[in-house]
Coordinates of C-alpha atoms and ligand atoms in Angstrom, one line a residue:
M1 CA 13.4 -29.9 -25.2
S2 CA 14.1 -27.3 -22.7
L3 CA 11.4 -25.9 -20.5
R4 CA 9.8 -22.9 -21.7
V5 CA 8.7 -20.0 -19.3
G6 CA 7.0 -16.8 -20.6
I7 CA 7.0 -14.2 -17.7
I8 CA 4.4 -11.0 -18.7
G9 CA 5.6 -7.7 -17.0
A10 CA 9.1 -6.8 -16.9
G11 CA 8.6 -4.3 -13.3
P12 CA 10.8 -5.0 -10.1
S13 CA 8.6 -8.9 -10.3
G14 CA 9.3 -10.3 -13.4
M15 CA 13.0 -8.7 -13.3
A16 CA 12.8 -11.0 -10.4
Q17 CA 12.1 -14.3 -12.3
L18 CA 14.6 -13.2 -14.4
R19 CA 17.4 -12.7 -11.8
A20 CA 16.2 -16.2 -10.4
F21 CA 16.8 -18.1 -13.0
E22 CA 20.2 -16.0 -14.3
A23 CA 20.9 -16.8 -10.2
A24 CA 21.0 -20.6 -10.3
R25 CA 22.3 -20.2 -14.5
A26 CA 25.3 -19.0 -12.8
K27 CA 25.7 -21.9 -10.1
G28 CA 25.2 -24.2 -13.5
A29 CA 21.4 -25.1 -13.6
D30 CA 20.5 -24.9 -17.2
M31 CA 18.3 -22.3 -18.7
P32 CA 14.9 -22.4 -19.9
E33 CA 13.8 -20.6 -22.5
I34 CA 12.6 -17.8 -21.9
V35 CA 10.5 -14.8 -23.3
C36 CA 9.7 -11.7 -20.7
F37 CA 6.9 -9.6 -22.6
E38 CA 6.8 -6.2 -21.3
K39 CA 4.7 -3.4 -23.1
Q40 CA 6.4 -0.4 -22.0
S41 CA 9.9 0.5 -23.8
D42 CA 11.8 -0.1 -21.0
W43 CA 11.9 -2.5 -17.4
G44 CA 11.1 -0.8 -14.2
G45 CA 7.2 -1.2 -14.6
Q46 CA 5.6 2.0 -11.7
W47 CA 9.1 2.9 -11.0
N48 CA 9.4 3.5 -14.8
Y49 CA 7.6 7.6 -14.8
T50 CA 6.0 8.5 -17.7
W51 CA 3.8 12.1 -17.7
H52 CA 1.6 10.4 -19.8
T53 CA -2.0 9.5 -18.1
G54 CA -5.0 7.3 -19.6
I55 CA -3.5 6.5 -23.1
D56 CA 0.1 6.1 -23.8
G57 CA 2.5 7.2 -26.8
S58 CA 1.6 3.3 -28.3
G59 CA -2.2 3.3 -27.8
E60 CA -1.7 1.3 -24.6
S61 CA -2.9 2.3 -21.2
A62 CA -0.1 4.1 -19.4
H63 CA 0.6 1.7 -16.8
S64 CA 2.6 3.8 -14.4
S65 CA 0.7 5.2 -11.4
M66 CA 3.9 6.6 -9.7
Y67 CA 4.5 10.6 -9.9
R68 CA 6.9 13.4 -9.7
H69 CA 8.6 14.1 -6.0
L70 CA 8.0 10.5 -5.2
W71 CA 10.0 9.0 -2.6
S72 CA 10.0 6.3 -1.0
N73 CA 7.4 5.7 1.2
G74 CA 9.0 2.7 3.7
P75 CA 12.8 2.9 4.6
K76 CA 15.1 0.5 1.8
E77 CA 16.2 -1.2 4.6
C78 CA 13.6 -3.5 4.2
L79 CA 13.1 -4.1 0.5
E80 CA 16.5 -4.0 -0.3
F81 CA 18.0 -7.2 -2.4
S82 CA 20.1 -9.7 0.1
D83 CA 22.4 -10.5 -3.6
Y84 CA 22.6 -7.1 -4.3
T85 CA 23.0 -4.3 -2.0
F86 CA 22.7 -1.0 -1.4
D87 CA 26.5 -0.3 -0.3
E88 CA 26.9 -2.8 -3.7
H89 CA 25.3 -0.3 -5.9
F90 CA 26.0 3.1 -5.1
G91 CA 29.2 2.0 -3.5
R92 CA 28.2 4.1 -0.1
P93 CA 26.0 5.2 2.4
I94 CA 22.7 6.6 1.0
S95 CA 20.0 7.8 3.3
S96 CA 16.6 6.0 3.9
F97 CA 13.9 7.2 1.6
P98 CA 15.4 7.5 -1.9
P99 CA 12.8 9.3 -4.4
R100 CA 12.0 7.0 -7.4
A101 CA 14.4 7.6 -9.5
V102 CA 17.4 6.1 -6.9
L103 CA 15.1 2.8 -6.8
F104 CA 15.1 2.9 -10.1
D105 CA 18.6 3.2 -10.6
Y106 CA 19.3 0.6 -7.9
I107 CA 17.1 -2.3 -9.1
S108 CA 18.2 -1.6 -12.4
G109 CA 21.6 -2.2 -11.7
R110 CA 20.9 -5.2 -10.7
V111 CA 19.5 -6.9 -13.8
E112 CA 22.4 -5.1 -16.0
K113 CA 24.7 -7.2 -14.5
S114 CA 22.6 -10.0 -14.5
D115 CA 22.7 -9.7 -18.4
V116 CA 18.8 -10.7 -18.2
R117 CA 17.8 -7.4 -21.2
K118 CA 18.2 -10.3 -24.0
Y119 CA 15.4 -12.1 -22.1
I120 CA 12.7 -9.1 -22.8
Q121 CA 11.0 -8.2 -25.6
F122 CA 9.7 -4.5 -25.1
N123 CA 7.3 -2.7 -26.5
T124 CA 4.9 -6.1 -26.6
A125 CA 2.3 -6.5 -25.5
V126 CA 0.0 -9.7 -24.0
R127 CA -3.1 -10.0 -25.3
W128 CA -4.9 -13.3 -24.6
V129 CA -3.4 -17.0 -22.9
N130 CA -4.8 -20.4 -24.0
Y131 CA -3.7 -22.9 -22.1
D132 CA -4.8 -26.8 -23.5
E133 CA -5.1 -29.3 -20.3
S134 CA -4.4 -32.3 -22.6
T135 CA -0.3 -30.8 -23.4
E136 CA -0.2 -28.8 -20.9
E137 CA 0.7 -25.7 -22.9
F138 CA 0.0 -21.9 -22.7
T139 CA -0.2 -20.2 -25.7
L140 CA 0.1 -16.5 -25.9
F141 CA -0.5 -13.8 -28.5
S142 CA 1.1 -11.0 -28.1
Q143 CA 1.2 -7.4 -30.3
D144 CA 4.0 -4.9 -31.1
V145 CA 2.6 -1.9 -29.3
K146 CA 4.6 0.3 -31.9
T147 CA 4.4 -2.0 -35.6
G148 CA 0.3 -3.9 -34.5
E149 CA 3.0 -7.4 -35.7
S150 CA 1.0 -9.9 -33.4
T151 CA 3.1 -13.1 -32.9
S152 CA 2.2 -16.6 -30.3
Y153 CA 3.9 -18.8 -28.5
V154 CA 4.2 -21.9 -26.4
F155 CA 5.4 -22.2 -23.4
D156 CA 5.6 -25.1 -19.9
K157 CA 5.3 -22.1 -17.8
L158 CA 3.6 -18.7 -17.2
V159 CA 4.6 -16.1 -14.8
V160 CA 2.0 -13.2 -14.1
S161 CA 4.3 -10.7 -13.3
T162 CA 2.2 -7.4 -14.5
G163 CA 1.3 -5.1 -11.2
H164 CA -2.1 -4.5 -9.7
F165 CA -1.8 -0.6 -8.5
S166 CA -2.7 0.1 -12.3
T167 CA -6.3 -0.2 -13.2
P168 CA -8.2 2.6 -10.8
N169 CA -10.9 1.6 -9.0
I170 CA -13.3 4.4 -9.2
P171 CA -16.5 4.8 -7.5
E172 CA -19.3 7.0 -8.2
F173 CA -20.9 9.9 -6.0
E174 CA -24.1 11.8 -7.0
G175 CA -23.7 14.6 -8.4
I176 CA -19.6 15.0 -9.4
N177 CA -20.5 14.9 -13.3
T178 CA -21.3 19.0 -12.7
F179 CA -18.0 18.9 -10.0
P180 CA -16.6 22.5 -11.8
G181 CA -13.4 22.0 -10.9
E182 CA -11.0 19.1 -12.1
V183 CA -11.5 15.3 -10.4
L184 CA -9.2 12.7 -11.2
H185 CA -7.5 9.2 -9.4
A186 CA -4.3 8.8 -8.2
H187 CA -3.6 6.3 -11.2
D188 CA -3.5 9.9 -13.3
F189 CA -1.7 12.0 -10.3
R190 CA 1.6 13.4 -11.5
G191 CA 2.8 16.5 -9.4
A192 CA 1.0 18.6 -7.1
E193 CA 2.5 22.1 -8.1
R194 CA -1.2 22.8 -9.8
F195 CA -2.9 22.8 -6.4
A196 CA -0.9 25.1 -4.5
G197 CA -3.3 27.5 -3.5
K198 CA -6.3 25.2 -3.8
H199 CA -8.7 23.9 -2.0
L200 CA -8.1 19.8 -2.4
L201 CA -10.4 17.0 -1.4
M202 CA -9.1 13.7 -1.7
I203 CA -11.6 10.1 -0.8
G204 CA -9.7 7.4 0.6
S205 CA -7.4 6.7 3.9
S206 CA -4.6 4.7 2.8
Y207 CA -0.8 5.7 0.9
S208 CA -2.1 7.6 -1.7
A209 CA -4.1 9.4 -0.1
E210 CA -1.7 9.8 2.5
D211 CA 1.2 10.7 0.4
I212 CA -0.5 12.3 -2.4
G213 CA -2.1 14.6 0.4
M214 CA 0.9 15.1 2.5
Q215 CA 3.1 16.2 -1.5
A216 CA 0.2 18.8 -2.0
H217 CA 1.0 20.1 1.2
K218 CA 4.9 20.1 0.4
M219 CA 3.6 21.8 -2.8
G220 CA 1.5 24.5 -0.8
A221 CA -2.3 23.8 -1.2
A222 CA -4.4 26.1 0.9
S223 CA -5.8 23.0 2.4
I224 CA -6.3 19.3 2.0
T225 CA -9.6 17.5 2.7
L226 CA -9.4 13.5 3.3
S227 CA -12.2 11.9 3.6
Y228 CA -12.4 8.0 4.6
R229 CA -14.5 5.5 4.2
S230 CA -14.0 2.8 6.9
A231 CA -11.6 4.9 9.5
P232 CA -9.4 8.2 9.6
M233 CA -6.1 7.6 9.5
G234 CA -5.7 9.9 12.7
F235 CA -1.9 11.2 11.8
D236 CA -0.9 14.2 13.3
W237 CA -1.3 16.2 10.1
P238 CA -0.1 19.9 9.1
S239 CA -2.9 22.0 10.4
S240 CA -4.2 22.8 6.7
T241 CA -5.6 19.4 6.5
V242 CA -8.4 17.6 8.0
E243 CA -10.6 14.3 8.0
R244 CA -14.2 14.0 7.7
P245 CA -16.6 10.5 7.1
L246 CA -17.5 9.9 3.1
V247 CA -18.6 12.5 0.7
T248 CA -22.3 11.5 0.4
S249 CA -22.8 14.1 -2.6
F250 CA -21.7 16.9 -4.7
E251 CA -23.7 20.2 -5.8
G252 CA -21.9 21.8 -7.7
S253 CA -18.1 22.3 -6.2
T254 CA -19.6 21.9 -2.6
A255 CA -18.8 18.0 -1.1
H256 CA -21.4 17.1 1.2
F257 CA -19.9 14.4 4.3
S258 CA -22.0 11.9 6.1
D259 CA -21.3 13.6 9.6
G260 CA -23.5 16.6 7.6
T261 CA -20.6 18.7 7.1
S262 CA -19.9 20.2 3.7
D263 CA -17.3 22.2 2.2
D264 CA -16.4 23.8 -1.4
F265 CA -13.5 22.5 -3.2
D266 CA -11.3 23.0 -6.3
A267 CA -10.2 20.1 -7.3
V268 CA -11.4 16.1 -6.1
I269 CA -8.3 13.3 -5.9
M270 CA -10.2 10.0 -5.9
C271 CA -7.3 7.7 -4.1
T272 CA -9.5 4.9 -3.4
G273 CA -6.8 1.8 -4.6
Y274 CA -6.9 -0.2 -7.6
L275 CA -8.8 -3.5 -9.0
H276 CA -6.5 -6.8 -9.8
K277 CA -7.3 -6.5 -13.5
Y278 CA -5.8 -9.5 -16.1
P279 CA -7.5 -9.1 -19.4
F280 CA -5.3 -11.1 -21.3
L281 CA -6.6 -14.5 -18.9
S282 CA -9.8 -15.6 -18.7
S283 CA -11.5 -15.8 -15.6
E284 CA -10.8 -19.2 -14.3
L285 CA -7.2 -18.5 -14.4
A286 CA -7.0 -14.5 -13.6
V287 CA -6.5 -13.5 -9.8
N288 CA -9.8 -12.0 -8.2
S289 CA -9.5 -10.4 -4.9
P290 CA -9.3 -7.4 -2.9
N291 CA -6.1 -5.3 -2.2
V292 CA -5.0 -7.9 0.6
L293 CA -1.9 -9.8 1.9
Y294 CA -3.0 -13.1 0.8
P295 CA -5.2 -13.1 -2.5
G296 CA -6.9 -16.4 -1.9
N297 CA -5.9 -19.5 -4.5
L298 CA -2.3 -19.0 -4.7
Y299 CA -0.4 -21.7 -3.0
K300 CA 2.4 -20.2 -1.5
G301 CA 0.8 -16.5 -2.9
V302 CA 2.5 -17.6 -6.1
V303 CA 1.4 -20.6 -7.4
W304 CA -2.4 -21.1 -8.9
Q305 CA -3.8 -23.5 -7.3
Q306 CA -6.5 -25.0 -10.2
N307 CA -3.2 -24.9 -12.8
T308 CA 0.3 -25.3 -11.2
N309 CA 1.9 -24.6 -14.2
L310 CA 0.9 -20.9 -13.5
F311 CA 2.3 -18.1 -11.3
Y312 CA 1.7 -15.5 -9.9
L313 CA 4.9 -12.4 -8.6
G314 CA 3.4 -9.5 -6.4
A315 CA -0.3 -10.4 -6.6
Q316 CA -0.5 -9.2 -2.4
D317 CA -0.6 -5.9 -0.6
Q318 CA 2.6 -4.6 0.3
Y319 CA 4.7 -4.3 3.1
Y320 CA 7.8 -5.9 1.6
T321 CA 8.8 -5.2 -2.0
F322 CA 11.2 -6.2 -4.1
N323 CA 13.0 -8.8 -1.5
M324 CA 9.2 -10.9 -1.1
F325 CA 9.3 -10.8 -5.5
D326 CA 12.8 -12.3 -4.9
A327 CA 11.3 -14.6 -2.5
Q328 CA 8.7 -15.7 -4.8
A329 CA 10.4 -15.8 -8.0
W330 CA 12.7 -18.2 -6.7
F331 CA 10.4 -19.9 -5.2
A332 CA 8.2 -20.1 -8.2
R333 CA 11.9 -20.8 -10.2
D334 CA 12.0 -24.0 -7.5
V335 CA 8.5 -25.1 -8.6
M336 CA 8.9 -24.4 -12.4
T337 CA 12.0 -26.6 -12.7
G338 CA 11.1 -29.7 -9.9
K339 CA 13.6 -28.6 -7.3
I340 CA 10.7 -28.0 -5.1
A341 CA 7.8 -30.8 -5.1
L342 CA 4.6 -29.2 -5.1
P343 CA 2.0 -31.4 -2.5
S344 CA -1.5 -32.5 -3.3
E345 CA -4.5 -30.8 -4.3
A346 CA -5.7 -31.1 -1.0
E347 CA -2.3 -30.3 1.6
R348 CA -2.2 -27.1 -1.0
A349 CA -5.6 -26.2 -0.2
A350 CA -5.2 -26.3 3.6
D351 CA -1.7 -24.3 3.1
I352 CA -3.3 -21.4 1.4
Q353 CA -6.7 -21.5 4.5
S354 CA -4.0 -21.6 7.2
W355 CA -2.5 -18.4 5.8
L356 CA -6.5 -17.2 5.1
D357 CA -6.9 -17.9 8.1
A358 CA -3.9 -16.4 9.6
Q359 CA -4.8 -13.5 7.8
A360 CA -7.9 -13.0 9.5
A361 CA -7.0 -12.8 12.3
I362 CA -4.2 -9.9 12.0
P363 CA -5.2 -7.3 15.1
D364 CA -3.4 -4.2 13.1
H365 CA -1.1 -3.0 11.0
D366 CA 2.3 -4.1 13.7
G367 CA 0.3 -7.9 13.0
E368 CA 0.7 -6.9 9.0
A369 CA 4.1 -6.6 9.1
D370 CA 4.3 -9.2 11.0
F371 CA 2.0 -11.8 9.0
Q372 CA 3.8 -10.6 6.0
T373 CA 7.3 -11.5 7.8
D374 CA 6.3 -14.8 8.3
Y375 CA 4.5 -15.4 4.6
V376 CA 8.8 -14.0 3.1
R377 CA 10.1 -16.2 5.9
N378 CA 7.9 -19.7 4.6
L379 CA 9.5 -18.7 1.0
I380 CA 13.0 -18.5 1.9
Q381 CA 13.0 -21.3 3.5
A382 CA 12.2 -23.3 0.7
T383 CA 15.4 -21.7 -1.4
D384 CA 18.6 -20.7 -1.9
Y385 CA 17.7 -17.7 -1.7
P386 CA 20.1 -15.8 0.4
E387 CA 19.0 -15.4 4.2
F388 CA 18.8 -12.6 5.7
D389 CA 17.2 -11.6 9.0
L390 CA 13.9 -11.2 8.7
D391 CA 13.0 -10.1 12.3
A392 CA 15.1 -7.0 12.0
V393 CA 13.2 -5.8 8.4
G394 CA 10.2 -6.7 10.9
T395 CA 11.3 -4.7 13.5
L396 CA 12.3 -2.1 10.9
F397 CA 9.1 -2.0 9.4
K398 CA 7.3 -1.2 12.8
D399 CA 9.8 1.9 13.6
W400 CA 8.5 3.3 10.4
M401 CA 4.8 3.2 11.3
R402 CA 6.3 5.1 15.0
H403 CA 8.2 7.1 12.7
K404 CA 5.1 8.3 10.7
S405 CA 2.4 8.8 13.7
E406 CA 4.6 10.9 15.5
D407 CA 5.7 13.3 12.6
I408 CA 3.9 12.6 9.0
L409 CA 5.7 15.1 7.5
G410 CA 9.7 14.3 9.4
Y411 CA 8.9 10.5 8.6
R412 CA 11.0 10.6 5.8
D413 CA 13.9 11.9 7.5
K414 CA 14.9 9.2 10.0
A415 CA 17.6 6.9 8.7
H416 CA 18.1 2.9 9.1
R417 CA 20.7 0.4 9.8
S418 CA 20.6 -2.0 6.7
V419 CA 19.6 -5.6 7.8
I420 CA 22.4 -7.2 5.6
T421 CA 25.5 -5.3 5.3
G422 CA 24.7 -3.7 9.0
T423 CA 25.4 -0.2 7.6
M424 CA 24.1 2.9 8.9
A425 CA 22.1 4.9 6.2
E426 CA 23.2 8.9 5.4
T427 CA 21.0 11.5 7.1
H428 CA 19.6 13.3 3.7
H429 CA 21.5 16.6 3.5
T430 CA 17.7 18.0 2.7
R431 CA 14.7 17.4 4.8
W432 CA 11.8 15.9 2.9
I433 CA 9.9 18.6 3.2
N434 CA 12.4 21.2 1.4
A435 CA 13.6 18.8 -1.3
M436 CA 12.2 20.2 -4.5
D437 CA 14.3 18.1 -6.5
D438 CA 13.7 14.9 -7.0
S439 CA 16.7 13.6 -9.2
L440 CA 18.9 11.4 -8.8
E441 CA 21.8 14.0 -9.2
R442 CA 20.8 15.8 -6.6
F443 CA 19.9 13.0 -4.5
L444 CA 23.4 11.7 -4.6
N445 CA 25.4 15.0 -4.7
G446 CA 23.2 17.5 -3.0
P447 CA 24.4 20.4 -2.6
S448 CA 22.2 21.4 0.7
Q449 CA 19.3 23.2 -0.1
N450 CA 17.2 24.9 2.9
M451 CA 17.4 23.2 5.9
N452 CA 14.7 25.2 7.9
T453 CA 12.2 23.2 9.9
H454 CA 9.1 22.3 8.6
A455 CA 6.1 24.1 9.9
M456 CA 3.1 22.1 10.8
Ligands
FAD1 P1 4.6 -3.6 -11.6 O1 6.1 -2.6 -11.3 O2 3.1 -2.8 -11.8 O3 5.3 -4.1 -13.0 C1 4.4 -4.6 -14.3 C2 4.8 -4.5 -15.7 O4 3.9 -5.3 -16.7 C3 4.7 -3.0 -16.1 O5 6.1 -3.0 -16.0 C4 3.7 -3.2 -17.2 O6 3.6 -2.4 -18.1 C5 3.9 -4.7 -17.1 N1 2.7 -5.2 -18.2 C6 1.0 -4.8 -17.8 N2 0.5 -5.3 -18.4 C7 1.0 -6.2 -19.7 C8 1.1 -6.7 -20.6 N3 -0.3 -7.0 -20.6 N4 1.8 -6.9 -21.5 C9 2.9 -7.0 -21.1 N5 3.7 -5.6 -20.0 C10 2.5 -5.9 -19.2 N6 7.0 0.3 -3.3 C11 7.9 0.4 -2.2 O7 8.4 -0.5 -2.0 N7 8.0 1.4 -2.0 C12 6.9 2.2 -2.6 O8 8.1 3.4 -2.0 C13 6.3 2.2 -3.7 N8 5.6 3.6 -3.6 C14 4.8 3.3 -4.2 C15 3.9 4.2 -5.3 C16 2.6 3.7 -5.6 C17 2.0 5.2 -6.5 C18 2.6 2.4 -6.0 C19 1.5 2.4 -7.4 C20 3.0 1.8 -5.9 C21 4.5 1.5 -5.3 N9 5.1 1.0 -4.5 C22 5.7 1.2 -4.2 C23 4.3 -0.7 -4.9 C24 4.9 -0.6 -6.2 O9 4.0 -1.7 -6.9 C25 6.5 -2.4 -6.3 O10 7.1 -1.3 -5.7 C26 6.8 -2.7 -7.7 O11 6.6 -1.9 -8.4 C27 5.6 -3.7 -8.0 O12 6.6 -4.5 -9.0 P2 5.4 -5.4 -10.6 O13 6.2 -6.1 -11.3 O14 4.4 -6.4 -9.6 O15 4.3 -4.9 -10.6
NA7_2 P1 -4.9 1.1 -1.2 O1 -4.5 0.9 -0.2 O2 -5.3 -0.4 -1.4 O3 -6.1 1.8 0.0 C1 -7.5 2.4 -1.0 C2 -8.1 3.1 -0.2 O4 -9.5 3.7 -0.9 C3 -9.0 2.2 1.0 O5 -8.8 3.5 2.1 C4 -10.4 2.5 0.9 O6 -11.1 2.4 1.8 C5 -10.9 3.4 -0.3 N1 -11.5 2.6 -1.3 C6 -12.0 2.2 -1.7 N2 -13.5 2.4 -1.9 C7 -13.2 2.9 -1.9 C8 -15.2 4.0 -2.3 N3 -15.8 3.1 -2.8 N4 -15.5 5.2 -1.3 C9 -14.4 5.4 -0.2 N5 -13.1 5.0 -0.1 C10 -13.0 4.2 -1.2 O7 -4.5 1.6 -2.3 P2 -3.7 2.8 -2.3 O8 -3.8 3.7 -3.6 O9 -3.6 4.1 -0.9 O10 -2.1 2.4 -2.4 C11 -1.6 1.4 -3.1 C12 -0.5 1.1 -3.4 O11 -0.3 2.8 -3.8 C13 0.2 1.2 -2.4 O12 1.6 0.2 -2.4 C14 1.2 2.1 -1.9 O13 2.5 2.4 -1.9 C15 1.1 2.7 -3.5 P3 -11.1 1.3 3.0 O14 -10.1 1.6 4.2 O15 -11.2 0.0 2.4 O16 -12.5 1.8 3.5

């Protein structure tokens, strides 16, 4: 009997796992029996945009947290697949910070070419998984979200690739129940147009607060206040944007901050991050971690320590994305097929601990990028995933962070060089601050919009 592999989720991580098996098949390996379960009607995970918030059209929780006008927040050269380059997909240089639809097109193009769609059961949510220690088999219960029909499957290996930026972390604040304006979490944010002329309060000080805040600025918000718990982001913000310490309470439309100041707001957006949530797994199989670069209990960040038939992809906080998921998927594949022999439980525990120790010693953001560069390198060296210059990618991350410090509204106008093809990105036809059409067609074909310099 051939190996039976279940994959939960057909976002970039699940797509990477399918591609990993297909790449081995193309070199003559046996293809396992694979079923990939995807609760949405298409692949792409977060990149599969939907206007739905809360509950989607099938009565499931809406998965994607992405919004209109989301442009890549890191250089595309940092996430390029080494076995499917941007040049191969687009046939010409494109700029370094494409909008969502362009990256969706890129990741779709690779798996369409690999003919792996046939392994995916769309509109199928995984409801529960049991593991039988004696037979070493998983029994998975799924449900067709359109018809309600439920089915069970048995697998030898299980890959969890359901992402961890979908279940919002929602803190409470005194008085917020009577705040008269809109209160939402970043997960439910779909566009900033309606905030034109409004005074916005964003709680949180990471990627979502920064980007949604600057989206709101781009769309004409009157003011943006970013409220931090630990530390301000400290960018050179436009003059209508300020950072304040944490909100302590609300009184009507007034927010009070821990430095004794207060202000009135029209809307509050909680950019307070996400929870790891695996409602189909019992607690002894589920990652339980804050959003960090190395969640514990996963050997090489992939293999569940107490059950080595269980694999997680993309469970980390992410500098690297698509190519890291590849590195993980190639590694998981080789462990599943026995090409990589796992060390003893004690040796795995020591390896996990060494990564946790290194994580605890990370001094700054540059150090975070270095940490994940080392992590991806460690995985790639173990498999036949095509190698690429990871140190050069690490340098790109640092350049990108420096550009953000220099010009938070202008860093997406920079062009970077591919470390894989050597191709220099095009300077985009429209500055990000002026780009009001985020479609694939507009991105690829122009014509140029207003090229005025933005005002800070
Ligand atoms: P996801 O993309 O979340 O995909 C998980 C899939 O699992 C989904 O398709 C979901 O429907 C499915 N699923 C979940 N539960 C079940 C179930 N029970 N049964 C069946 N299917 C299920 N990365 C970048 O590289 N650049 C960016 O600019 C960038 N911007 C981002 C902006 C936002 C707002 C967010 C939230 C993330 C961003 N990311 C970005 C990171 C992003 O998470 C990764 O790029 C990538 O989407 C992660 O892939 P994944 O497959 O691990 O998870
Ligand atoms: P992150 O990067 O996990 O950041 C979460 C932020 O929320 C972070 O600044 C936290 O503050 C803050 N937070 C969490 N809980 C609270 C409470 N209770 N009060 C105040 N602030 C809080 O999530 P993002 O959404 O920004 O980014 C996730 C992904 O989406 C990322 O990959 C992006 O590309 C898009 P802290 O600094 O811990 O004090």
